Coordinates of C-alpha atoms and ligand atoms in Angstrom, one line a residue:
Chain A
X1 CA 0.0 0.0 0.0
X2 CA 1.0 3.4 -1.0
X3 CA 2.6 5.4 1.9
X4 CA 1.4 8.8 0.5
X5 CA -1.3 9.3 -2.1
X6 CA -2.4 12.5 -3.2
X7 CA -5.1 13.2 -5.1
X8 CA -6.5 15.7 -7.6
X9 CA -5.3 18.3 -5.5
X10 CA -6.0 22.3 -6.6
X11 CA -4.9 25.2 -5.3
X12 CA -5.8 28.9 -6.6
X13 CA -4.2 32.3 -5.6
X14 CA -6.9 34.6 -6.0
X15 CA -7.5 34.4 -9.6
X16 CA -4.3 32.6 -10.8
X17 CA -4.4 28.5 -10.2
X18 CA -1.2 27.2 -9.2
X19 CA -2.0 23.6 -9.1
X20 CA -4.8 22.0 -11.6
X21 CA -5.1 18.8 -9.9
X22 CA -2.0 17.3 -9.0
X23 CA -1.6 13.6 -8.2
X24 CA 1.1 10.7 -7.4
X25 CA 1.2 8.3 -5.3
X26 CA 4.8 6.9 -3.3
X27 CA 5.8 4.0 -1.2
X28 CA 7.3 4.1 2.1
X29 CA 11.0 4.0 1.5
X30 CA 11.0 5.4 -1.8
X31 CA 12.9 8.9 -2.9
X32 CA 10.6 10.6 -5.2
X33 CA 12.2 14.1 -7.1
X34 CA 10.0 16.5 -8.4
X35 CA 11.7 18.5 -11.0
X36 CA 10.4 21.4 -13.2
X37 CA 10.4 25.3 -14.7
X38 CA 9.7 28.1 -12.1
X39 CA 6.5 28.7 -11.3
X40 CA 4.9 25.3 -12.2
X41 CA 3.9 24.8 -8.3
X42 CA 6.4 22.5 -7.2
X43 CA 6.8 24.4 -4.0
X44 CA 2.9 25.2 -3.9
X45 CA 2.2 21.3 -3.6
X46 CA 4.9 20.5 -0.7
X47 CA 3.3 23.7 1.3
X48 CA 0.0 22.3 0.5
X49 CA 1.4 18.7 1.2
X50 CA 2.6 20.4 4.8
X51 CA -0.7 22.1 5.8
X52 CA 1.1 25.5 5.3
X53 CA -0.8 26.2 2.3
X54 CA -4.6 24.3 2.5
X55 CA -5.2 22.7 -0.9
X56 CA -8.7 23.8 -2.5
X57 CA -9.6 20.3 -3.4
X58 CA -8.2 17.4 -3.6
X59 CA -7.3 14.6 -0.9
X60 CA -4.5 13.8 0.7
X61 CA -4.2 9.6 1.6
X62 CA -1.2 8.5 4.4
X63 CA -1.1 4.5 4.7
X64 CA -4.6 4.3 2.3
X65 CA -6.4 6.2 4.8
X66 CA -8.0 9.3 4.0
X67 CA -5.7 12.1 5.6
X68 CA -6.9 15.6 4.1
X69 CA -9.6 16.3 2.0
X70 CA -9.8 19.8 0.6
X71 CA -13.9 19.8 0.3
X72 CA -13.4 19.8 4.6
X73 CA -10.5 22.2 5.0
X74 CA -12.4 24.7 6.8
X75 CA -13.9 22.0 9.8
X76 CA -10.0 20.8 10.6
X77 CA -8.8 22.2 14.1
X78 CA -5.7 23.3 14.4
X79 CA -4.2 20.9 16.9
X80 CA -5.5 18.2 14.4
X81 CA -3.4 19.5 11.5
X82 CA -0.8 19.9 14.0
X83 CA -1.1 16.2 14.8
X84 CA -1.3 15.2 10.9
X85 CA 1.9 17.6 10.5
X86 CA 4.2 15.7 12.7
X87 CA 3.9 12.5 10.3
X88 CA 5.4 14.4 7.2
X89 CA 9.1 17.2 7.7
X90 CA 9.7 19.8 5.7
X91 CA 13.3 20.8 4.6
X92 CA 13.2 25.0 3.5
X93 CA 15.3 26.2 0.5
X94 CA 16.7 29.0 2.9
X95 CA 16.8 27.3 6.1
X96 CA 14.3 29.1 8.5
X97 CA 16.7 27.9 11.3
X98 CA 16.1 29.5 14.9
X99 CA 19.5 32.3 15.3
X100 CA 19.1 32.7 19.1
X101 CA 19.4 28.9 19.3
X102 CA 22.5 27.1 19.1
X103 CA 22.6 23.9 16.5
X104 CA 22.1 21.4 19.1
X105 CA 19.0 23.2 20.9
X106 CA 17.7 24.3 17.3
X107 CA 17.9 20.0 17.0
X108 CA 15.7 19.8 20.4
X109 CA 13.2 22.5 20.5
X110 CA 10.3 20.7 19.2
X111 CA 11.1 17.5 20.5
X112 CA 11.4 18.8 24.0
X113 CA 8.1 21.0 23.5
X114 CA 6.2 18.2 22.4
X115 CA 7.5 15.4 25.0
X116 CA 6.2 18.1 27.6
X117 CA 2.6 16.8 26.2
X118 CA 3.3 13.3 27.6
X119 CA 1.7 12.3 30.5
X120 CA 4.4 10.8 31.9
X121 CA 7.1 13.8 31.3
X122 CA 7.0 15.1 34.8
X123 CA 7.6 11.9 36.2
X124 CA 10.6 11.1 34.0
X125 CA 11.9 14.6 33.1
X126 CA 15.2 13.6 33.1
X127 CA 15.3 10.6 31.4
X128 CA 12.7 11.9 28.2
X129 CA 15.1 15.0 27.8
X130 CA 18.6 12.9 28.1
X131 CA 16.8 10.5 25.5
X132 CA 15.9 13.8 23.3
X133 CA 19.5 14.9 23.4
X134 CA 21.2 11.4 22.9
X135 CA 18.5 11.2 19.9
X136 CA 19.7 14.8 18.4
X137 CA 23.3 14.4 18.8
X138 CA 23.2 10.6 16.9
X139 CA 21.0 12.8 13.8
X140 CA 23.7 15.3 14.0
X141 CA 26.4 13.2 13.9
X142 CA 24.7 11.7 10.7
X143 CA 24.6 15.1 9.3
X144 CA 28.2 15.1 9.8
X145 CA 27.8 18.0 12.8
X146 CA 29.5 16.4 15.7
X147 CA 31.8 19.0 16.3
X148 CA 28.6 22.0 15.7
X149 CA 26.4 21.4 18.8
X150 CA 27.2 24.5 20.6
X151 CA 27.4 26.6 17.5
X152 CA 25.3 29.4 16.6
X153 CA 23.2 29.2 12.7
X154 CA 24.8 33.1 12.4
X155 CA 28.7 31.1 12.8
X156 CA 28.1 28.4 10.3
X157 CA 28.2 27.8 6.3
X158 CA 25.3 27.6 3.9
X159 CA 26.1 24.2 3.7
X160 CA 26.1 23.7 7.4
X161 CA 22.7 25.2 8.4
X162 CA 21.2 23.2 5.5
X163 CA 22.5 20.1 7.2
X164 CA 21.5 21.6 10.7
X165 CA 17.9 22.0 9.2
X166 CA 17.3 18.2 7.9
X167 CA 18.3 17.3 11.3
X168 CA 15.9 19.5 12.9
X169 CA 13.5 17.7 10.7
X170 CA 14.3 14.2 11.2
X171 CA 14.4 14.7 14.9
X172 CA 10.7 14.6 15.0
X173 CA 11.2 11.2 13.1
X174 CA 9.1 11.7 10.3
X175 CA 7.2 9.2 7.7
X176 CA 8.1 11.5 5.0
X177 CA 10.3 14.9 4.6
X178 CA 10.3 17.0 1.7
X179 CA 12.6 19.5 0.5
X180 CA 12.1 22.0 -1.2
X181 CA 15.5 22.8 -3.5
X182 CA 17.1 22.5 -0.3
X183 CA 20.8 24.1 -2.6
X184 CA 19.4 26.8 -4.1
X185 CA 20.2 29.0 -1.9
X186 CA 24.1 27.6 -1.4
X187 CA 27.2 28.9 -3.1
X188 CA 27.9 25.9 -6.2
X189 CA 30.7 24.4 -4.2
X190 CA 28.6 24.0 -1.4
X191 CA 25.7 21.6 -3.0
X192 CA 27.8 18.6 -2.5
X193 CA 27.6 18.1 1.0
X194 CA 23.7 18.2 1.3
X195 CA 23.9 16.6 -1.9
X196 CA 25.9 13.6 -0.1
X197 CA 23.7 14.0 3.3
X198 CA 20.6 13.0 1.2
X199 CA 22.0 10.4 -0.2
X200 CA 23.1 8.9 2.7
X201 CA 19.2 9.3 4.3
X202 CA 18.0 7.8 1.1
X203 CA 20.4 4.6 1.6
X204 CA 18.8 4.4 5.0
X205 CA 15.6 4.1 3.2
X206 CA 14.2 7.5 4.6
X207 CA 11.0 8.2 2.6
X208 CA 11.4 11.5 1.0
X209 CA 10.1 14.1 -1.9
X210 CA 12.7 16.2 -2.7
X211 CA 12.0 19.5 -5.5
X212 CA 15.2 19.9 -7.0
X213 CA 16.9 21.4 -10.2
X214 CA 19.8 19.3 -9.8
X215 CA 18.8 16.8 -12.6
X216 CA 21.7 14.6 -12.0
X217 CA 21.3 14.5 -8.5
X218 CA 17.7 13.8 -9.2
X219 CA 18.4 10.8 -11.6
X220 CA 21.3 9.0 -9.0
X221 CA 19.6 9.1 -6.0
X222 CA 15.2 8.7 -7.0
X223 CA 13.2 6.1 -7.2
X224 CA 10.8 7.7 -9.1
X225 CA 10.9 11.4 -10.8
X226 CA 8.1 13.7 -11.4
X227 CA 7.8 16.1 -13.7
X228 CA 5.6 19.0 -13.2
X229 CA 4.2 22.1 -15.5
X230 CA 1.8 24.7 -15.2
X231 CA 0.3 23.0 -12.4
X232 CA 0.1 19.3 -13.5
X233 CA 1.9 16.1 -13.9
X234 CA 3.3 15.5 -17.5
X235 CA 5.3 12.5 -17.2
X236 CA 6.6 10.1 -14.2
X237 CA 8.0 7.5 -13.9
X238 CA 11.8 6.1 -13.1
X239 CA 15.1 7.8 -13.6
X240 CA 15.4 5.8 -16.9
X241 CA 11.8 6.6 -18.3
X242 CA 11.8 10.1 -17.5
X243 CA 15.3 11.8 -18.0
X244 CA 17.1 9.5 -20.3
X245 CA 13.5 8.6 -22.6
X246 CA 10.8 11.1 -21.9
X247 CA 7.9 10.2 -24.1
X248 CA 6.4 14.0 -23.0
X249 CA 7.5 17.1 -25.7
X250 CA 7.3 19.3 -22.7
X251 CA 9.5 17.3 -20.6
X252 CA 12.4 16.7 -23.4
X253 CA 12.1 20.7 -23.9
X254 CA 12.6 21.4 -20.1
X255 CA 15.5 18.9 -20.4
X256 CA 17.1 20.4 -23.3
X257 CA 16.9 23.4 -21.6
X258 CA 18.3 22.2 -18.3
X259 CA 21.1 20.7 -20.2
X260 CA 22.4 24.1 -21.4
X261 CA 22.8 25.2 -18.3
Chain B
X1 CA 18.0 78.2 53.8
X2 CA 20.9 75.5 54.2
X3 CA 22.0 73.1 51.6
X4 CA 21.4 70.1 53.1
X5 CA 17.5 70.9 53.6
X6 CA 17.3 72.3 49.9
X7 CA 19.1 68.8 48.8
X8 CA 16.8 66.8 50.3
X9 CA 13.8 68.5 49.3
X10 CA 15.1 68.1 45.7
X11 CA 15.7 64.4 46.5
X12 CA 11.8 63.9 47.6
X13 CA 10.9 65.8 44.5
X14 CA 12.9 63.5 42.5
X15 CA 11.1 60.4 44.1
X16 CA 8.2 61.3 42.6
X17 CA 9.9 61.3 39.1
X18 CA 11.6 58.4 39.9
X19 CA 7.7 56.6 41.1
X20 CA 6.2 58.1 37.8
X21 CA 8.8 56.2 35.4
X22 CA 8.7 53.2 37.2
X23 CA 4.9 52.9 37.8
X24 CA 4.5 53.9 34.0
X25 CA 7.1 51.5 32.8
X26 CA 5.6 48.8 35.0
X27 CA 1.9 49.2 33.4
X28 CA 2.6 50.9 29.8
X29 CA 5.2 47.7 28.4
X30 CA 2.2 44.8 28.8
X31 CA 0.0 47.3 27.7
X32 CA 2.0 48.6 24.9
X33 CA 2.3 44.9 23.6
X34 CA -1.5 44.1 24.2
X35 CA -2.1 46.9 21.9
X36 CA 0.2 45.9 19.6
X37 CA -1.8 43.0 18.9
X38 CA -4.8 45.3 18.7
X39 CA -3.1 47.1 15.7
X40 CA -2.0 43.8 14.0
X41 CA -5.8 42.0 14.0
X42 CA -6.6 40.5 11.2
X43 CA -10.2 42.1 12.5
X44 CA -10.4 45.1 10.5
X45 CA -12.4 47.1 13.0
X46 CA -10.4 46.6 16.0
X47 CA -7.4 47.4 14.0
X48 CA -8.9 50.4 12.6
X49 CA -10.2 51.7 15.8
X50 CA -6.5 50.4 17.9
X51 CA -4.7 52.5 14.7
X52 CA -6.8 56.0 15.1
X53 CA -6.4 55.4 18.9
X54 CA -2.7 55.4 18.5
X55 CA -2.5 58.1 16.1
X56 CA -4.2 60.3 18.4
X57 CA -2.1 59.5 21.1
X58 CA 1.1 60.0 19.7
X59 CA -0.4 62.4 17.8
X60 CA -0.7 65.3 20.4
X61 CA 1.6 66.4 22.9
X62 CA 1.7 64.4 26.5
X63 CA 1.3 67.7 28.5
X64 CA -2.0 68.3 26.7
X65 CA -3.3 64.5 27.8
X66 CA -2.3 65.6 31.1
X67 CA -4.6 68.3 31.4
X68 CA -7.2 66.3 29.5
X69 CA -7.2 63.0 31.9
X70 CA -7.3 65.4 34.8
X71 CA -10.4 67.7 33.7
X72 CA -12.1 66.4 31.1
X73 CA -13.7 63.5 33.7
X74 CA -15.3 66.2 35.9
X75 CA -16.3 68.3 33.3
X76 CA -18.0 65.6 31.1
X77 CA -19.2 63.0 33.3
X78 CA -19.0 64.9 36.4
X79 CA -16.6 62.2 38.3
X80 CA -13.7 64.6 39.1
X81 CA -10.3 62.6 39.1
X82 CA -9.5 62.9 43.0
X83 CA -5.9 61.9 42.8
X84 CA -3.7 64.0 40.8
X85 CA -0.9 61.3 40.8
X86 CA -3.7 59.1 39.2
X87 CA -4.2 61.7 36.8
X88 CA -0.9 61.9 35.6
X89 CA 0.2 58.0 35.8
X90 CA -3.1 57.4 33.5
X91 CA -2.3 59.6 30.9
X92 CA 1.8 58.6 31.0
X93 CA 0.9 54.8 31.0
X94 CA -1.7 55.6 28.0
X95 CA 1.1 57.8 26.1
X96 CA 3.9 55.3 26.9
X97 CA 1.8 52.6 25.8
X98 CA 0.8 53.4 22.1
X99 CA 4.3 54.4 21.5
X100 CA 6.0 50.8 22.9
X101 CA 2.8 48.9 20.9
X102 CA 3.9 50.6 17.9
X103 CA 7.8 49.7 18.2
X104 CA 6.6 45.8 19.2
X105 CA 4.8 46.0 16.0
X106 CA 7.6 46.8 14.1
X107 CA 9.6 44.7 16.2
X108 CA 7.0 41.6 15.5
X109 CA 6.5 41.7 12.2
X110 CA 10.1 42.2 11.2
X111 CA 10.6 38.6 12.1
X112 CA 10.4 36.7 9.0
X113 CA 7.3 34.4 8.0
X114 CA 9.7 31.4 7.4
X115 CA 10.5 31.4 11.2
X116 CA 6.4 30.9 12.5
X117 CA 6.5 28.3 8.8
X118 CA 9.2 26.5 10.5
X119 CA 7.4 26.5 13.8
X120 CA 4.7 24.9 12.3
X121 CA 6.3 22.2 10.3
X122 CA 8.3 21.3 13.5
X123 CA 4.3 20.9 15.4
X124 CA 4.9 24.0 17.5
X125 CA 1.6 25.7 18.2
X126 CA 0.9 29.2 17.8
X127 CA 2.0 30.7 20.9
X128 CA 4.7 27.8 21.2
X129 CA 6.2 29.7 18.2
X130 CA 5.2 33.0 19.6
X131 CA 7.0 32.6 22.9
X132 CA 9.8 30.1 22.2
X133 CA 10.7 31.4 19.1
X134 CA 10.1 34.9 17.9
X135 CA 9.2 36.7 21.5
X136 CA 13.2 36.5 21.7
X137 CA 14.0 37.6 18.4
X138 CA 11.8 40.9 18.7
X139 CA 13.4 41.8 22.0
X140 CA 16.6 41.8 20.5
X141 CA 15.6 43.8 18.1
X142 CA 13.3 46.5 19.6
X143 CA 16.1 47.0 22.6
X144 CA 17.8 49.9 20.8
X145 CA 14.3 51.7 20.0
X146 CA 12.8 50.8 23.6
X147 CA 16.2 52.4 25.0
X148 CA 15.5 55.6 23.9
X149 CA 11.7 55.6 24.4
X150 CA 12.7 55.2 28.1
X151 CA 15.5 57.6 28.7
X152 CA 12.7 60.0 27.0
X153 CA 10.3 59.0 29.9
X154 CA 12.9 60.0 32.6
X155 CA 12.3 63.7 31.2
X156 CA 9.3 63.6 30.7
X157 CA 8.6 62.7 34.2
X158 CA 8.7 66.7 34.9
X159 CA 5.8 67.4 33.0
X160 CA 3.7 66.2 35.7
X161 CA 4.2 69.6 36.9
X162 CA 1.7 71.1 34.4
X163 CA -0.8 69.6 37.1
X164 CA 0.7 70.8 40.5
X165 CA 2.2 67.2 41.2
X166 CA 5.4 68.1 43.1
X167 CA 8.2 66.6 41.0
X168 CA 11.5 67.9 41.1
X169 CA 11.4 71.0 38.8
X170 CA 8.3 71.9 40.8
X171 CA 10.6 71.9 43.6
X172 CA 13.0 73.4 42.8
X173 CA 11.2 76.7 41.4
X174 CA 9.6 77.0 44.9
X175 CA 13.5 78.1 45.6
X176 CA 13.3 79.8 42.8
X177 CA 10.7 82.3 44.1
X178 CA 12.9 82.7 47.2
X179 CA 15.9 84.2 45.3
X180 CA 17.6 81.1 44.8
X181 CA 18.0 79.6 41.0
X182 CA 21.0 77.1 41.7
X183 CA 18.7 74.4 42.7
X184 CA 16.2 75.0 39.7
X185 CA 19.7 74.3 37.5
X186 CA 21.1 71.6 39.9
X187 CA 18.0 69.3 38.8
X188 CA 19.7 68.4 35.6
X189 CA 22.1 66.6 37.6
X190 CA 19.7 64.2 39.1
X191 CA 18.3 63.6 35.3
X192 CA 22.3 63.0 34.1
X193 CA 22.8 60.9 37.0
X194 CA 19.5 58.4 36.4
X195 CA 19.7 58.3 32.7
X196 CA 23.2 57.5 33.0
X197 CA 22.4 54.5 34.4
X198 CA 20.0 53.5 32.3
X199 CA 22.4 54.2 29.7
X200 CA 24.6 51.6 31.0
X201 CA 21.8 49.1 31.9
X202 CA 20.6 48.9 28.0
X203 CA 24.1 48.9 27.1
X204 CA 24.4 45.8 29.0
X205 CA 21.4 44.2 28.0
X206 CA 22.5 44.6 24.4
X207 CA 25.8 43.4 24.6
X208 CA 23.9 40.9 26.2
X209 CA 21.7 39.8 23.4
X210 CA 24.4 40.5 20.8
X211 CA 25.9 37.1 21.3
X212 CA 24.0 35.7 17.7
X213 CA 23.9 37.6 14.6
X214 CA 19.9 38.1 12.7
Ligands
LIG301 N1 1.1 33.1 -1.8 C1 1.0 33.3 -3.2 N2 0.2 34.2 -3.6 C2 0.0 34.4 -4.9 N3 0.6 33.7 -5.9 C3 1.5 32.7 -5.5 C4 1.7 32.5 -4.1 N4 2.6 31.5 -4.0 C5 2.9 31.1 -5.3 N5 2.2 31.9 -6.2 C6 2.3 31.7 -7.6 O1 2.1 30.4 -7.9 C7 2.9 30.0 -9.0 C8 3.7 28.8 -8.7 O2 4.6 29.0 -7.6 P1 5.6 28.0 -7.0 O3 6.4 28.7 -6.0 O4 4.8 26.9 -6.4 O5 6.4 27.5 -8.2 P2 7.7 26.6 -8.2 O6 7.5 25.5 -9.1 O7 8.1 26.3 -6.8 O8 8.8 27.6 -8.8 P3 10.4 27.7 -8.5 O9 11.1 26.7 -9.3 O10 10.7 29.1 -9.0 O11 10.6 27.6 -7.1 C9 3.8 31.2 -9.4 O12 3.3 31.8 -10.5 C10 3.7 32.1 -8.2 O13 3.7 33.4 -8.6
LIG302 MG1 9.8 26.7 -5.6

């Protein structure tokens, strides 16, 4: 069964419509990248696929289940979308990370907010929040931070707060995490570390969606690859069908075009 | 008259300044931020009505509020104000108030959007984000712009005068009368004096917070 479905989903800015009824569908484990132009909506359907943005129709299916349907969107409480957030992570092209926070407590800040909604946190205070930091400094250490904890976001690389960021994320140990062109915003010669880092989560078989214009990146490391224009799906399929035979005109355009580059 | 009783007279004078700023810093910062949120509602009426309020306030001088919160209650509604220290710590906390809510504003939404996104994604709630997150980041950056709101408050303590309450310039001039103008000048050395202080205290503060960058 399909970890993630999604469904027909819509989204309109005022008068201009962003997203005509996307679908695809993933399975747990999988590395889907979403690749095409600007303005096609890649970034719309991860902020709608992350409650920041609520689709106008459309559903949203996690394990089969219905998850989100648009047609309800107004009857959802907060704290439920709040709840349904913490299954999916979301990875920001330029960071968002918390400056007055150093890497380590950027790491725990959610964790330890949300273990104070256990029942049992006063009893075993101690133990949940030594558990929270053992769990943040092993993510760290797979983001290749070890020797950051105590740093500040403001003292670190491009490269490093990205990494700093997708640990933030996975500390909340999520089914799925997106990214949204998480190296746009770094200087070329720093790409290859997160580059590397996602890599690394997609040989652990994290399950993840990753926007990116980094075709060759995209090719290497996906299971599947999705291409997306003017608000729908041309073409998906693997690495192979897609980028090295793409039935779709529009697709071998934006390839062509990519290529030049 | 000797020195020492002139002094001292200046001193209790001064305490009365010195009650003014504190009572008004005390009541006008929660306030100030309370209407803050008042003037960022997404409820156009209450941020209409919290904006005119706030552009009236800072819109006419603080002496003239005085007088206002001390006669316009008896002469309207016929409820005479009995305190005059009342008088004046309403319409300071009132004045103080619209100009802090309007550097929180700008101190609040100067934080950027991607900080209360990030909140979210991470399953932060609202005021989670609010009070772990971005509280912190607007103190750091509305120090410098509260700093001088507050040294400004320590001299403007004196207008009280305008309604008889015996502050330190009102004091002083009753030596003034007698012949005697060095105290009415020696006040400005109690002023020096406090706001050098505070001077130092924000200074601190802001080294303080200056240990991240953003
Ligand atoms: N909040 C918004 N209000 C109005 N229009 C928006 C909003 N967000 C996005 N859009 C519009 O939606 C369209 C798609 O934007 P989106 O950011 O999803 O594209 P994208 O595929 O991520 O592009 P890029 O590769 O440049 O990041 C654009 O035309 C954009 O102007
Ligand atoms: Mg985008």
């Amino acid at each position: 069964m399909s970890i993630l479905e999604i469904k027909n989903l819509t989204k309109s800015f005022g008068k201009t419509e962003v997203l005509k009824g996307v679908s695809f569908s993933m399975e747990e484990g999988e590395v889907v990248s979403i690749i095409g132009s600007s303005g096609s909506g890649k970034t719309t359907l991860l902020r709608c696929a992350n409650f920041l943005e609520k689709a106008d129709s459309g559903q949203i299916f996690l394990d089969g289940n219905l998850f989100y349907d648009g047609q309800d969107k107004k009857k959802i409480s907060p704290a439920e979308l709040r709840q349904k957030q913490l299954n999916f992570g979301l990875v920001f092209q330029d960071f968002h990370l918390f400056p007055q926070y150093n890497v380590i407590d950027n790491v725990m800040l959610a964790p330890l907010l949300l273990a104070k909604e256990q029942e049992d946190y006063k009893q075993n205070k101690k133990e949940i929040e030594q558990q929270i930091r053992k769990n943040a400094e092993e993510i760290l250490d797979r983001v290749g931070l070890s020797d950051k904890l105590n740093n500040y976001p403001c003292e670190l690389s491009g490269g490093q707060k990205q990494r700093v960021s997708i640990a933030r994320a996975l500390a909340l140990k999520p089914r799925i995490l997106f990214f949204d062109e998480p190296t746009s915003a770094l200087d070329p010669e720093l790409t290859g570390e997160i580059l590397k880092v996602i890599r690394k989560l997609a040989s652990e078989h994290v399950t993840m969606v990753i926007v990116t214009h980094e075709i060759n990146f995209a090719q290497g490391v996906s299971d599947k690859i999705i291409f997306m224009a003017d608000g729908v799906v041309i073409e998906e399929g693997t690495p192979e069908e897609v980028i090295q035979n793409p039935k779709n005109e529009r697709t071998r355009h934006f390839l062509h075009k990519m290529n030049e580059k | 008259m000797e020195f020492q009783s002139i002094v001292s007279s200046l001193f209790e004078g001064f305490y009365v300044n010195c009650f003014i700023f504190a009572m008004t810093l005390l009541m006008a910062l929660p306030l100030g931020l309370i209407i803050s949120f008042g003037s960022m509602a997404k409820f156009r009426p209450i941020k209409w009505l919290t904006k005119t309020f706030v552009w009236i306030i800072r819109g006419t001088p603080l002496m003239l509020q005085l007088f206002v919160v001390m006669y316009a209650p008896g002469i309207l509604f016929e409820i005479p104000i009995n305190s005059r220290m009342t008088a004046v710590l309403i319409a300071f906390v009132i004045n103080y108030a619209a100009y802090f809510s309007e550097i929180f504003r700008g101190g609040i939404e100067s934080i950027p959007r991607g900080q209360y996104e990030a909140c979210q994604v991470l399953g932060m709630t609202k005021s989670q984000a609010f009070f772990k997150v971005v509280l912190f980041q607007v103190i750091k950056r509305i120090v410098a712009p509260i700093s001088n709101e507050v040294i400004t408050l320590v001299k403007d303590t004196s207008l009280a005068r305008v309604i008889s309450v015996a502050e330190i310039i009102m004091c002083a001039e009753r030596f003034t009368k007698k012949g005697l103008i060095w105290p009415l000048f020696s006040t400005g050395i109690y002023f020096l004096i406090f706001n050098g202080i505070l001077t130092l205290l924000f200074g601190y503060i802001e080294k303080k917070l200056d240990y991240y960058k953003g």
